[in-house]
Amino acid sequence: MKNNRIGLKLGLIISGLFLVVLLFLGVAVDRMFTSFYYANMRTETEDLASHFTVMAESSENDTMGMMGTFAEFSGVGIYNVSREGNVMMHSGVEDHGCMSFVRSSDLNAIFSGEKVSYLYKDPGGARHFVSVEPIVKDGQVVSALYIVASTERMDESLAGVRKLLILSGIGAFLLALGSTWIIAQFLSRPLLQMQKATRKIAAGELETRVDIGNRDEIGALAGAINDLAVDLQRYRDSRQEFFANISHELRTPITYLEGYANVVKERLYETEEEKDRYLDIIYMEARRIQHLVDDLFELAKMEEGKISLAPEWVDLAELAGQAVEKTKLKAGDKNLELQYTVEGKPVPMYTDGARMEQIVLNLLENAIRYTERGWVRLRLSFEPGEVKLAVQDTGIGIPEDELPYIFERFYRVEKSRSRSHGGTGLGLSIVHKLAGLLGGNITVTSKVGEGTCFELHFALRQEER
Ligand SMILES: Nc1ncnc2c1ncn2[C@@H]1O[C@H](COP(=O)(O)OP(=O)(O)OP(=O)(O)O)[C@@H](O)[C@H]1O
Ligand SMILES: [Mg+2]
């Protein structure tokens, strides 16, 4: 029962309500039957009284004898009472020695021509229904005719009805109790299951799932718990993968740092040039670590939603031109032709200029990094309602089946090659997140050996058009 609190509460509430309803219903039915029986008995006794009065008022001689037979037959007592309260005649089954049912106030009413009926309880506790009518002869009330009928048979019938009511009440109550218990079990079992499952999930067993069963609210809750478990599992896996990647990315440059620093420290070089080369490597690897830490920091801030944008009116054509200028040297080193074109009528954009430049620089650096000959082109086009920014190259390209993953953290197409280029696989995931933050979206098309094209789309707001 300790685990089945809902069942207990529900059971108590429903049974309590049922009990109250049954009690009210029982009392109402009992009242209904009682008044029905009383009304019936009253009519019967009054009918008998009228009947006997008519007989008594007739002048036939054997009337009294006939009345006696009728009274016996109907199981009532008949009393003919004088104005003073004396019994002038009695017949029938009933004999009430003390005659206390004759009340002087009634006699006054009857002798003034009225009819009276009432319920009377004799000194022995037995109840009777009394109906009185005046016997009128020659326009004068000569006596009062009392019909006294015992309520015993009526009381017996009523007791029978009550017994039946109580029995059916108990039956209905037990039925309600049983069905609430079943409903409570039905409701609380999945909740208990979910409780167990969530405890397991909290304890780290993220493979735990709950049976969804019905598509009702409880089923929806089970579905939500399952979704939560899937999310937690994905989160745990990606976190593990993330740490594995970070440690892997850090281990390589640190090994280099350690090795070459040792070579310099132990003076294991022959010429000064050789030493400078080793120091260059140490410097490059230190910068790589710096770059990695910066990128990780940036990504973490973006993922926590802590990055704050500083929007301003930006001339995108000028901003892209500056980015091209900055990468000119790198492109020149590789003998790549760096082109920049602007199409359409430039309009100012209200956006974070520094972040926008970061996106363009990242894409341009990638294009230069992964292109050995040919050209790299930045095409900016202002179209009605949107701005398109495309960075295209004639480089090594990306295999089609890898395209869906290149925006993931640490994803590199050709691991060893990319490393030789100095990349860590974080640049595009930063670009992707930044583009999203600035309200744009990025797509990529590529063909291995022919080149790659990254396209950014930004919808222009009303005030920017
Ligand atoms: N223009 C491109 N041409 C061919 N391959 C590309 C190009 N841009 C990106 N890639 C591939 O996509 C991978 C992911 O790019 P991303 O910019 O995220 O990482 P990275 O350049 O290796 O390192 P980082 O930018 O963090 O220094 C790269 O490793 C590379 O293999
Ligand atoms: Mg990159």
mmCIF file of C-alpha atoms in Angstrom, residues 20 30 64 73 102 112 133 172 188 207 211 254 260 271 339 345 394:
data_model
loop_
_atom_site.group_PDB
_atom_site.id
_atom_site.type_symbol
_atom_site.label_atom_id
_atom_site.label_comp_id
_atom_site.label_asym_id
_atom_site.label_seq_id
_atom_site.Cartn_x
_atom_site.Cartn_y
_atom_site.Cartn_z
ATOM 1 C CA VAL A 20 -22.717 9.760 0.660
ATOM 2 C CA ASP A 30 -37.158 5.049 2.279
ATOM 3 C CA MET A 64 -74.505 -3.630 13.049
ATOM 4 C CA PHE A 73 -62.892 -9.293 7.367
ATOM 5 C CA VAL A 102 -60.793 8.917 21.841
ATOM 6 C CA SER A 112 -69.806 19.717 14.587
ATOM 7 C CA GLU A 133 -66.615 10.244 10.818
ATOM 8 C CA ALA A 172 -23.470 -1.352 -4.604
ATOM 9 C CA SER A 188 -1.052 3.749 -10.551
ATOM 10 C CA GLU A 207 19.110 2.714 -21.874
ATOM 11 C CA ASP A 211 6.273 1.130 -22.124
ATOM 12 C CA ILE A 254 51.856 18.437 -26.433
ATOM 13 C CA TYR A 260 61.266 19.209 -29.462
ATOM 14 C CA THR A 271 73.414 23.398 -36.409
ATOM 15 C CA GLN A 339 38.500 36.924 -56.621
ATOM 16 C CA LYS A 345 22.673 47.010 -55.245
ATOM 17 C CA THR A 394 38.816 24.762 -57.019
#
